[in-house]
Coordinates of C-alpha atoms in Angstrom, one line a residue:
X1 CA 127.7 93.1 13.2
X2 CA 127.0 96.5 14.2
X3 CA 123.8 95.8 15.8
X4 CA 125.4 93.0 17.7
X5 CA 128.4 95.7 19.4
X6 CA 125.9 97.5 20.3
X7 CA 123.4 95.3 21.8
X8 CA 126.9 93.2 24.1
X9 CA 127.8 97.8 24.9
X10 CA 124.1 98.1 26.5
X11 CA 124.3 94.9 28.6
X12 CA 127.7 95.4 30.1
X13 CA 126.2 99.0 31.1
X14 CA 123.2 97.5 32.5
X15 CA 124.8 95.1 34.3
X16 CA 127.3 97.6 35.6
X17 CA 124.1 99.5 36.6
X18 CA 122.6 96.6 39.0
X19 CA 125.6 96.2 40.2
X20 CA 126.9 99.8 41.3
X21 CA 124.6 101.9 43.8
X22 CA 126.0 104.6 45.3
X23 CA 125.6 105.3 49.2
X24 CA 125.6 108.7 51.4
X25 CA 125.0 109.0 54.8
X26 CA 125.1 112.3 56.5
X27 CA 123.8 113.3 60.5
X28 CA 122.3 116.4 61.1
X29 CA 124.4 117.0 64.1
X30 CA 127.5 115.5 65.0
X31 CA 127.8 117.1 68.4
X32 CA 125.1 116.9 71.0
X33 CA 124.2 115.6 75.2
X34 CA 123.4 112.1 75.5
X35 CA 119.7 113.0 76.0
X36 CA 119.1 114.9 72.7
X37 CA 118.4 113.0 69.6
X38 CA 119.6 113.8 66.2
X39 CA 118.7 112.7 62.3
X40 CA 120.8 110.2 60.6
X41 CA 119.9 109.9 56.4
X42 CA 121.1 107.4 54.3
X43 CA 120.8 107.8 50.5
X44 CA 120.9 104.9 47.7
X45 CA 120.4 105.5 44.5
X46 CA 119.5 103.8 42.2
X47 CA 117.1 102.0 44.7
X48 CA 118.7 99.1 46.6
X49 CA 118.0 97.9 50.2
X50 CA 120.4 98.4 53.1
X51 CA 122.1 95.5 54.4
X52 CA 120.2 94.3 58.0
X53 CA 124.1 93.8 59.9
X54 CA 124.6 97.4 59.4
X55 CA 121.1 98.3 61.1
X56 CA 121.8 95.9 63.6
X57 CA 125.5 97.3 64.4
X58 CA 123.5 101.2 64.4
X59 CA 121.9 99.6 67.3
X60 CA 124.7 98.6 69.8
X61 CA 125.5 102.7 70.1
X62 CA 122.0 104.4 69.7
X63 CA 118.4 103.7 69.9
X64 CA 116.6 104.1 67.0
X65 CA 113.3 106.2 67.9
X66 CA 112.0 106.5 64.3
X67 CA 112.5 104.9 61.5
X68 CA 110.7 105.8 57.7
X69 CA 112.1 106.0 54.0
X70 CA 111.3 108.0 50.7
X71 CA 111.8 107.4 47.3
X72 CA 112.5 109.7 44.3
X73 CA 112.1 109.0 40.6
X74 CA 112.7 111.7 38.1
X75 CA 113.1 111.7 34.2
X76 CA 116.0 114.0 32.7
X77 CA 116.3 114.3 28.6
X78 CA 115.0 110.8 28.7
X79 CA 117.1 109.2 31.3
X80 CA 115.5 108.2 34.2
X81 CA 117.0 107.5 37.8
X82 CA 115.9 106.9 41.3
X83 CA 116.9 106.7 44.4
X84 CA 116.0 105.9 48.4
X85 CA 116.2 108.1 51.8
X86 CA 116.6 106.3 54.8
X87 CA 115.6 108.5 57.7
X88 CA 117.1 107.2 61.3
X89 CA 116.0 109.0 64.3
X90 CA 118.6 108.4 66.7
X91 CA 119.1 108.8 70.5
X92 CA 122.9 107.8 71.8
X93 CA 123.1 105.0 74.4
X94 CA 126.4 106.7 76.1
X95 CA 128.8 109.2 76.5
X96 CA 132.0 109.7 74.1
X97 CA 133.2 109.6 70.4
X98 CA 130.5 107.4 69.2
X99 CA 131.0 105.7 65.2
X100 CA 128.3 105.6 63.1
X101 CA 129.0 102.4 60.7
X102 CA 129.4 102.4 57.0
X103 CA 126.1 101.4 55.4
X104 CA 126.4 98.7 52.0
X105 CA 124.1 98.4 48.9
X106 CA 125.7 96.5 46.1
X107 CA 129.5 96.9 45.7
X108 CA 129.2 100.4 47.2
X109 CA 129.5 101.6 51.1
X110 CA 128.9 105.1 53.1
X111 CA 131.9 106.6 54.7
X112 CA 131.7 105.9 58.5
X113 CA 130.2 109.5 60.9
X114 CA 131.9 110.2 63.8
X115 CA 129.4 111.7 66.8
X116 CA 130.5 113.4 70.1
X117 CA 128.1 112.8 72.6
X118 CA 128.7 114.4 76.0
X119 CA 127.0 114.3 79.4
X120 CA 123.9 116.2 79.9
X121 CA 124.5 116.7 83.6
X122 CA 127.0 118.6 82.3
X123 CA 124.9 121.1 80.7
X124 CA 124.7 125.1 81.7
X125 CA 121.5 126.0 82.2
X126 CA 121.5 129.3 84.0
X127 CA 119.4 127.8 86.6
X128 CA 120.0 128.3 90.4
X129 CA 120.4 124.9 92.1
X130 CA 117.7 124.3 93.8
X131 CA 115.1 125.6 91.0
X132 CA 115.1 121.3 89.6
X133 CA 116.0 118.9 92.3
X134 CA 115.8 115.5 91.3
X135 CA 116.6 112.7 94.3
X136 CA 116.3 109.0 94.6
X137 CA 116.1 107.3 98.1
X138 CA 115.8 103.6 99.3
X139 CA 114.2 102.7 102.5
X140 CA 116.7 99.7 102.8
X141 CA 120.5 99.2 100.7
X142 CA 120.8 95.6 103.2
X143 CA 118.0 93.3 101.7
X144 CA 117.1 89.2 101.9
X145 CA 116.2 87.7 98.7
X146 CA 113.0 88.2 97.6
X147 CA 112.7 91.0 100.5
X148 CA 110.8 94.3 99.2
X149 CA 112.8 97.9 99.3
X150 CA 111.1 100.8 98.4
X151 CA 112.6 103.4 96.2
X152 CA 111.3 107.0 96.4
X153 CA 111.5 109.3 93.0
X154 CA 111.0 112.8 94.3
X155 CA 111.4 115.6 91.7
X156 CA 111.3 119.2 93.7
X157 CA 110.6 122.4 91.0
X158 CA 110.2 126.2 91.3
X159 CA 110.0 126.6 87.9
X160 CA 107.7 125.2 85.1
X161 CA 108.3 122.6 82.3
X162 CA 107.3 122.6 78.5
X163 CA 105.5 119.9 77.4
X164 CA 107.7 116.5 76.4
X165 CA 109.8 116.4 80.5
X166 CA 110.0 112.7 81.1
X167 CA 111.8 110.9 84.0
X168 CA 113.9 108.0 82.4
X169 CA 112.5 104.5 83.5
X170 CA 114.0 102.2 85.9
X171 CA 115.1 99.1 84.1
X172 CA 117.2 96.4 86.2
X173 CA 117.1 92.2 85.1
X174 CA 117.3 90.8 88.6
X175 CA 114.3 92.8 90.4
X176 CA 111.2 92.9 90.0
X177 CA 109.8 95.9 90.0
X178 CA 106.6 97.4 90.3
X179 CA 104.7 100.9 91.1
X180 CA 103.5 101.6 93.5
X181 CA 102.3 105.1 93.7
X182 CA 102.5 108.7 92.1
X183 CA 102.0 112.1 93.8
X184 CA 101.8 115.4 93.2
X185 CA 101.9 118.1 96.1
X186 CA 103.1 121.5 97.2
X187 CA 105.8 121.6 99.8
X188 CA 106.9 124.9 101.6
X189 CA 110.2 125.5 101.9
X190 CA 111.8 128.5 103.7
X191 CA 109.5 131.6 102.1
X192 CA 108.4 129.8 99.5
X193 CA 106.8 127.0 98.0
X194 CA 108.1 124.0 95.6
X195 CA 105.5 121.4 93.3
X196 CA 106.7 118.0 94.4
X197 CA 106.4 114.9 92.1
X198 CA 106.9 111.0 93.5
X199 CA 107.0 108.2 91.7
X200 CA 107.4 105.3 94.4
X201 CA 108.5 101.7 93.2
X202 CA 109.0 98.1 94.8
X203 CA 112.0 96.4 94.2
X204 CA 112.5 92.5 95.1
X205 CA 115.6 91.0 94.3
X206 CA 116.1 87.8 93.2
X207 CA 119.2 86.5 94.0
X208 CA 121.8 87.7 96.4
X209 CA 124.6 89.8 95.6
X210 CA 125.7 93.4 95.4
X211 CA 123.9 95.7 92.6
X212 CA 124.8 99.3 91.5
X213 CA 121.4 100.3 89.5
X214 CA 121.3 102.8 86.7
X215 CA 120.8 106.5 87.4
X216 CA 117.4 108.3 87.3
X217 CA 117.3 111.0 84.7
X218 CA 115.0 113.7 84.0
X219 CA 115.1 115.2 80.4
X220 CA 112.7 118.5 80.0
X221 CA 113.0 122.1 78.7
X222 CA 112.1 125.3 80.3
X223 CA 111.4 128.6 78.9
X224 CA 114.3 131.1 79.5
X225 CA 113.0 134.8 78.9
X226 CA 116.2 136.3 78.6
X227 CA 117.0 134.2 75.5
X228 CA 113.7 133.9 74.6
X229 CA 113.7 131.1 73.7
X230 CA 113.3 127.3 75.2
X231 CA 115.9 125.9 76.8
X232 CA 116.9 121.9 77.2
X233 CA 117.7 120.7 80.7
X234 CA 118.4 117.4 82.3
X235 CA 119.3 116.4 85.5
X236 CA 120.6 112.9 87.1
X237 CA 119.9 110.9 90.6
X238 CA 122.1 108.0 91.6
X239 CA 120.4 105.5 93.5
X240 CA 122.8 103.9 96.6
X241 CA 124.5 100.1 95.5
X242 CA 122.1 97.3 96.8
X243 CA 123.9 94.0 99.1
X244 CA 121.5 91.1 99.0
X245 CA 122.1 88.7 101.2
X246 CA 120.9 85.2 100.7
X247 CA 119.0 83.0 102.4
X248 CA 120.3 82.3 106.1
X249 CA 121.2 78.2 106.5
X250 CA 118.9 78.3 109.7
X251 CA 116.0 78.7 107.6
X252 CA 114.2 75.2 106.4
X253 CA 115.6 74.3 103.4
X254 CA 112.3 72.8 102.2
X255 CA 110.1 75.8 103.4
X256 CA 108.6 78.5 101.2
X257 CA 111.1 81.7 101.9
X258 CA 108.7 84.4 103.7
X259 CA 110.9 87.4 104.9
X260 CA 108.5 89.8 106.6
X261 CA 108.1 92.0 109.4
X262 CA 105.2 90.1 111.0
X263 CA 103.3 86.5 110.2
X264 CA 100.2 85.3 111.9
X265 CA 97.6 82.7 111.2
X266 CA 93.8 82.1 112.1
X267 CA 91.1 79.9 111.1
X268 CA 87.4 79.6 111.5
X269 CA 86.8 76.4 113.2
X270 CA 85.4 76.5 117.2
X271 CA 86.6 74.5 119.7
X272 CA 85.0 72.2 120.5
X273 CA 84.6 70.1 116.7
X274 CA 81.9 68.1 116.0
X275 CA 80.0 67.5 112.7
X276 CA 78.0 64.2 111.3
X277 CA 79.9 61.9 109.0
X278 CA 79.5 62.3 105.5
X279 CA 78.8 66.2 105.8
X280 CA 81.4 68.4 104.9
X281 CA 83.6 70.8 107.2
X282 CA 84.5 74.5 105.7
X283 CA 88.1 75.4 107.1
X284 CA 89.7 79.0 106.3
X285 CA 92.8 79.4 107.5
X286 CA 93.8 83.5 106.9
X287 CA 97.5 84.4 107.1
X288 CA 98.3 88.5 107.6
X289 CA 101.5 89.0 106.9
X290 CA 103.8 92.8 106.9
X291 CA 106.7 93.6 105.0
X292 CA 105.6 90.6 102.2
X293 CA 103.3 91.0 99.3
X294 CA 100.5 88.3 100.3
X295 CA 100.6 86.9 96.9
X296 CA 104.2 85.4 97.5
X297 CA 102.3 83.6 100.3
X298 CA 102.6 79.3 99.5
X299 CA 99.5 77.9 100.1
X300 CA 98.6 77.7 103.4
X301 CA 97.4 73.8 103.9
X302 CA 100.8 72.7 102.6
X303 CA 101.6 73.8 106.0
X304 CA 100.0 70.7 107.9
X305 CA 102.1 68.9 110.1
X306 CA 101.3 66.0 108.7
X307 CA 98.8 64.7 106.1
X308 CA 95.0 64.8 106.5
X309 CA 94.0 60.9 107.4
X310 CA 92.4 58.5 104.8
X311 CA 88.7 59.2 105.9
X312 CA 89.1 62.7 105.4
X313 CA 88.2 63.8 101.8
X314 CA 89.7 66.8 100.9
X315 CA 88.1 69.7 98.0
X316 CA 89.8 73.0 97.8
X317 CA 89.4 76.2 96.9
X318 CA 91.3 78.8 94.7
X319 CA 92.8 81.3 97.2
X320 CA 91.5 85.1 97.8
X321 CA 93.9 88.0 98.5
X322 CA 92.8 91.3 100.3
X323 CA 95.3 94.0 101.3
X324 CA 98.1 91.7 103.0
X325 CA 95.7 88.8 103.8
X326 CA 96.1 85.6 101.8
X327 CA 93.2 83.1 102.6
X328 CA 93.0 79.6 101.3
X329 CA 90.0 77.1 101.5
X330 CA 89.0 73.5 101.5
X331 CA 86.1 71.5 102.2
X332 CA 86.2 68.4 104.3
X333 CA 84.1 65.4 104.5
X334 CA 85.0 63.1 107.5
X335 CA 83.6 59.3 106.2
X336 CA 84.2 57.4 109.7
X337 CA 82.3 58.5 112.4
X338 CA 84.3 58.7 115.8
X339 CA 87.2 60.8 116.7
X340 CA 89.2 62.4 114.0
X341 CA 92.2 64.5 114.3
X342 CA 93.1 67.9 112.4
X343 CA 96.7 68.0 112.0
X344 CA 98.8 71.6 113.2
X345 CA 99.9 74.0 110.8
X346 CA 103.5 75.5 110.8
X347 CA 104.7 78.1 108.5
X348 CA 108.2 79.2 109.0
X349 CA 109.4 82.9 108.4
X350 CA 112.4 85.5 109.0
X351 CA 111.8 87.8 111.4
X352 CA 113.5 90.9 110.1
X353 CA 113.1 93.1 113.1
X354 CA 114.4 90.4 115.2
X355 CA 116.7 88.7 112.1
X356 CA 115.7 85.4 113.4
X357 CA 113.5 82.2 112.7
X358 CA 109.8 82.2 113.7
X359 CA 106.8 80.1 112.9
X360 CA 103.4 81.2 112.7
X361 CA 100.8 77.8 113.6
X362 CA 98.0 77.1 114.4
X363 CA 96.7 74.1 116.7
X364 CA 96.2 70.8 116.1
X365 CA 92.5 70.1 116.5
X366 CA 90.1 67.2 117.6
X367 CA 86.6 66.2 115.6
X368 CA 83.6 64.6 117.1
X369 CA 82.5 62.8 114.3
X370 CA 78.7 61.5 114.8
X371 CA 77.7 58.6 113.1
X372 CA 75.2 58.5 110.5
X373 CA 71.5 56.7 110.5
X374 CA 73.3 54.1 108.4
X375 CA 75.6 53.2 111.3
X376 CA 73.6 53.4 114.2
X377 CA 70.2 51.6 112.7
X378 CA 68.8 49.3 115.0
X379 CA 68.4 45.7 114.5
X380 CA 65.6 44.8 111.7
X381 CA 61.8 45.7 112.7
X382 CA 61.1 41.6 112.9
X383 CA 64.0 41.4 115.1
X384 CA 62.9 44.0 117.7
X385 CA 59.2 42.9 117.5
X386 CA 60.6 39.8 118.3
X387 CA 62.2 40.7 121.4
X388 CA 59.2 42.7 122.5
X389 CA 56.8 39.9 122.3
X390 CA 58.9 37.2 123.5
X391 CA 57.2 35.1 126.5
X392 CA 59.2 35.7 129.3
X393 CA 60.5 32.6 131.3
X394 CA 58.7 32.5 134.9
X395 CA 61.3 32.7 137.3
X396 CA 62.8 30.5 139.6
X397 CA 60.6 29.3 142.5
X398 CA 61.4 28.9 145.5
X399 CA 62.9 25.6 147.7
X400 CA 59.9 25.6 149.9
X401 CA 57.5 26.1 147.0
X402 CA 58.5 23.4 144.5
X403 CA 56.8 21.4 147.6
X404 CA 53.0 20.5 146.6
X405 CA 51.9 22.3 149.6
X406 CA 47.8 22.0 148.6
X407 CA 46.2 21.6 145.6
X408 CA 45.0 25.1 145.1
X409 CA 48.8 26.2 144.7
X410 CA 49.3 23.4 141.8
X411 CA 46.1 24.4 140.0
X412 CA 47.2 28.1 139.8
X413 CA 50.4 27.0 138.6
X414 CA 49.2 24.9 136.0
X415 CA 46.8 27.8 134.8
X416 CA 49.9 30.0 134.7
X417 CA 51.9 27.4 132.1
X418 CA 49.1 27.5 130.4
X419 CA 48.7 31.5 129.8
X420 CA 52.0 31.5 128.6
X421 CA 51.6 28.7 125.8
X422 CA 48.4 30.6 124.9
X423 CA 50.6 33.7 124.7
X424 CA 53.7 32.2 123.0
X425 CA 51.6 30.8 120.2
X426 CA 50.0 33.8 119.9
X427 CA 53.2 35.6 119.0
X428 CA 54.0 33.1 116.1
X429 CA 50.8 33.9 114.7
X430 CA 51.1 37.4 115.1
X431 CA 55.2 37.3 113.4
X432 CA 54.0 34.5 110.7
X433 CA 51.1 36.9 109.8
X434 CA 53.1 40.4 109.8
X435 CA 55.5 38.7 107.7
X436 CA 52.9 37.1 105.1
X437 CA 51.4 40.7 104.7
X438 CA 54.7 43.0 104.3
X439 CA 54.5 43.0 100.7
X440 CA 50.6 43.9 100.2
X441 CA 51.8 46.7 102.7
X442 CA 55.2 47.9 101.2
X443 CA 53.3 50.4 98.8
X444 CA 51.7 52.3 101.3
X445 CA 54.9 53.1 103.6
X446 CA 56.9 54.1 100.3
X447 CA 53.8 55.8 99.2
X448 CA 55.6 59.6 100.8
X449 CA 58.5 58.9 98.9
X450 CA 56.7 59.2 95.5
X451 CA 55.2 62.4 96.8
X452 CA 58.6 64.1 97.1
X453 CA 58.8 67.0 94.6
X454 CA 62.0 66.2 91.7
X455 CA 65.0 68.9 92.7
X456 CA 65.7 71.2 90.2
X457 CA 69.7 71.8 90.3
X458 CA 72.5 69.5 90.8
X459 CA 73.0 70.3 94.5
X460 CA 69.5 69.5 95.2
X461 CA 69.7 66.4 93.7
X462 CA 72.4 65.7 96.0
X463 CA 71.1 66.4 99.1
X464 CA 67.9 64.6 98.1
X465 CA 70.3 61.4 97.2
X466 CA 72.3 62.0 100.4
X467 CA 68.8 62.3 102.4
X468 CA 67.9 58.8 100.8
X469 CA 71.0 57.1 101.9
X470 CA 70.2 58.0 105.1
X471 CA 66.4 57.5 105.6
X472 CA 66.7 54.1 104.3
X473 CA 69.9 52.9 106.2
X474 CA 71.8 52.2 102.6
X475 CA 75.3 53.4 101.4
X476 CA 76.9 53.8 97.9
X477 CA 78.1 50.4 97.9
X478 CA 74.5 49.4 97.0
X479 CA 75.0 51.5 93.5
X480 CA 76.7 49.8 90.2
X481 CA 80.3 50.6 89.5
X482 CA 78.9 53.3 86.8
X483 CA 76.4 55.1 89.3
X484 CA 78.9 55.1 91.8
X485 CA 80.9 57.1 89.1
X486 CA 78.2 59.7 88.5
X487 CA 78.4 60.5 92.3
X488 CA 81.6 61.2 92.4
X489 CA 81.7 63.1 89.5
X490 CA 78.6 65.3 91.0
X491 CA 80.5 65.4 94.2
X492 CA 83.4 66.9 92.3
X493 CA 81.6 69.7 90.6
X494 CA 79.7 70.4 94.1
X495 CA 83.0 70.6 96.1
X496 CA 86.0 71.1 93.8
X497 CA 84.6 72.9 90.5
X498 CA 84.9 69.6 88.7
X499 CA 82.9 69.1 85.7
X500 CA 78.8 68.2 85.9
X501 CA 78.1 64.8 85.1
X502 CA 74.6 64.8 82.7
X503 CA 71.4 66.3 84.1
X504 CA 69.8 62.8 82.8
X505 CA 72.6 60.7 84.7
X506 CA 71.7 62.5 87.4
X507 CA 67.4 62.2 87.7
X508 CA 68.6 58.3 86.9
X509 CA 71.0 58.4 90.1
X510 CA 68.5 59.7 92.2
X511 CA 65.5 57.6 91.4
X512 CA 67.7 54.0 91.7
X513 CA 68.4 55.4 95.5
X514 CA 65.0 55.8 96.1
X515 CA 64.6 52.4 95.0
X516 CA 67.0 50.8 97.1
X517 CA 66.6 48.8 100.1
X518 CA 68.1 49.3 103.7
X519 CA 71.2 46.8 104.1
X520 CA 71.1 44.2 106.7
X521 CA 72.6 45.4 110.2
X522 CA 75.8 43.6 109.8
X523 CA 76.3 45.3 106.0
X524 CA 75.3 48.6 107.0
X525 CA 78.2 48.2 109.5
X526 CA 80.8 47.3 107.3
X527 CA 79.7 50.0 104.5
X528 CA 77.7 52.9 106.5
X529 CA 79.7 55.5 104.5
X530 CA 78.7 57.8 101.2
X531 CA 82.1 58.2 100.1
X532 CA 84.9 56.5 99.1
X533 CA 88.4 57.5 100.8

């Protein structure tokens, strides 16, 4: 029975054990400028872990800038304990009587800290004024959306820093910023001379309104020999409140917003245009624009008046940026031959010298496009040889000499009939044997062809196929729906990065258009072109 007491004593007390924990917090300081940091420890013994809401709640008021625990165990007559350190380091996120919250573990709490943080602009230094000058300056305070200002960091110093100064960084949810540049210089000034450091950002906004953004600081320490000692300094620069302005209700409302100082375009084409159907066209259209990064530049061909005409096939090109240049790219292949038309481009942008609409274009442009072999073949070699050996009918004679006048006139007429039967029937020999002996002949005028060497890349084997096309006065329509695929798939990796088709599919491709036949004159008419719109 005794045994039993005893055993129900020891599992209230362990039980009264998990459940107690006792939990100190103390700060190493509890006064201190809001650019100094102190220690924060927190104590739980025996070992339990801290409740996360409490972290979290340490984080609305400081910043936690290190963050590490230790554990004890020790053994005393026997009875062992143990116990956990949690080290915070902390760095106050403003000015005032700043709580520290009560930290949990089991059924036990810290007592809340209380902190007094003041202003470290505040701070004595013993340094004449213009020894640290810290200044922040914006070319503009008036901006568009999306329009770049440029704010200059300039840090002026007659004195020299201990390792550790930093200049707090600029932090603001509707701009983008980036940096631009850094400097370092000497500047005289009066008798003497000051080190100069810039730090020079771009700010965009991104929607309009009016924005005060937070100061600049500058956190460092300096030797002071009559303390001997270092001494902690800090200095502030407020940066001017920003207006944005929107977007003026002049401006397109479909058009790509460009503010910027100035906006011009240019292109590579001639004047006059002409190329061959079925060959493609390389147009560059480069815009240079000033007071705009390039890259906020919309593509340039999305410009166009209006859109490029069904016989124009259209590959483009990824864009290329170089100092405030944006250039885009595209390949065009014109499939009818006659005259084609190149649409104008139009840009809209806002002036900001002027504060008023402009547009940047370019022409509207006219193509000569010259018909391929395939369009312009003449009529079928029996045809022509036809024409060329066909008797031609004598004239019409004369009133007075349909009149028998003697009988030498009548022979030499009937010897002339004659001649021409002889010749006519001559001609049907000549066409019945040409065309009884075209087959026995075919061999020989392909025989070139199968003396062509095999390309040895994809865009050889194009230009061979396209060569073939036109040589033999054929077109694509000739191909099977699956062949006609494999070009088109070649013609996308040629001109818009596409994906290869088979090295195989291709060698098969090529040697089914050598193979092919010209078209009649009245098919090649209707399907002269290589590509399909």
């Amino acid at each position: 029975m005794v045994r039993i007491k005893r055993l129900c004593l020891f599992l209230v007390i362990l039980l009264s054990n998990l459940a107690w924990a006792d939990v100190v917090a103390h700060a190493d300081r509890t006064e201190l400028y809001d650019d100094e940091t102190f220690q924060l420890s927190v104590t739980v013994s025996p070992i339990a872990e801290l409740e996360q809401s409490d972290i979290d709640a340490l984080q609305t008021l400081f910043e936690i800038t290190r963050n590490y625990r230790q554990e004890n165990h020790q053994s005393i007559n026997g009875r062992s304990s143990s116990s956990i350190t949690y080290l915070f380091g902390l760095q106050p996120k403003q000015v005032g009587n700043l709580a520290i919250p009560s930290f949990h573990a089991g059924n036990d709490e810290s007592q809340p800290i209380f902190i007094s943080v003041k202003d470290s602009s505040q701070r004595k230094d013993g340094l004449a004024d213009d020894a640290v000058v810290l200044s922040a300056t914006l070319d503009s305070t008036n901006p568009y959306v999306d329009q770049s200002v440029i704010l200059t960091i300039e840090l002026q110093t007659k004195i020299s820093f201990a390792q550790g100064a930093s200049l707090s960084d600029l932090q603001a949810d509707d701009f983008d910023i980036e940096q631009l540049d850094t400097k370092n210089f000497t500047r005289n000034k009066g008798n003497s001379s000051v080190s100069v450091y810039q730090r020079i950002l771009r700010l965009t906004p991104k929607k309009a309104g009016v924005y005060q953004l937070p100061d600049i600081r500058l956190t460092a320490q300096y030797p002071n020999q009559q303390l001997g000692r270092y001494v902690r300094l800090s200095r502030t620069a407020s940066i001017e409140p920003i207006e944005v302005k929107p977007i003026p209700a002049e401006f397109p409302a479909s058009a790509f917003w460009l503010p910027a100082t100035n906006l011009t375009l240019t292109d590579n084409l001639s004047t006059p245009l002409s190329v061959a159907a079925n060959e493609h066209l390389e147009w560059q259209i480069t815009a240079n624009i000033k007071g705009l990064d390039a890259k906020r530049l919309p593509d340039l061909f999305s410009g166009l008046e209006s859109p490029l005409a069904d016989n124009i096939r259209q590959y483009k090109n990824n864009p290329a940026f170089a100092d405030s240049k944006r250039t885009d790219s595209t390949a065009l292949v014109f499939t009818q031959p006659g005259q084609a038309a190149l649409p104008a481009v139009r840009i809209p942008w806002w002036d900001l010298t002027t504060d008023s609409l402009q547009w940047a274009t370019l022409p509207a442009r006219n193509v000569q496009v010259t018909g391929s072999i395939a369009a312009t073949v003449p009529a079928p070699a029996a045809t022509s040889t036809n024409v060329a050996t066909s008797p031609q009918q004598p004239e019409p004679l004369p009133a007075s000499a349909t009149q028998p006048a003697d009988s030498t006139n009548s022979a030499i007429w009937k010897l002339t009939t004659a001649l021409f039967a002889i010749l006519w029937l001559a001609t049907i020999v000549v066409l019945i044997w040409q065309r009884r002996s075209l087959p026995t002949k075919q061999p020989a005028s392909t025989k070139p062809e199968t003396r062509q060497k095999t390309p040895d890349s994809a865009k050889g084997f194009y230009q061979a196929i396209i060569a073939s096309f036109r040589e033999k006065g054929c077109s694509r329509n000739q191909l099977t729906p699956s062949q006609q695929e494999v070009l088109e798939m070649l013609e996308n990796h040629l001109f818009k990065n596409g994906q290869a088709p088979d090295i195989k599919q291709i060698k098969a491709l090529w040697k089914t258009v050598q193979q092919l036949k010209p078209e009649t004159s009245e098919t090649a008419e209707k399907n002269f072109t290589l590509y399909r719109a």
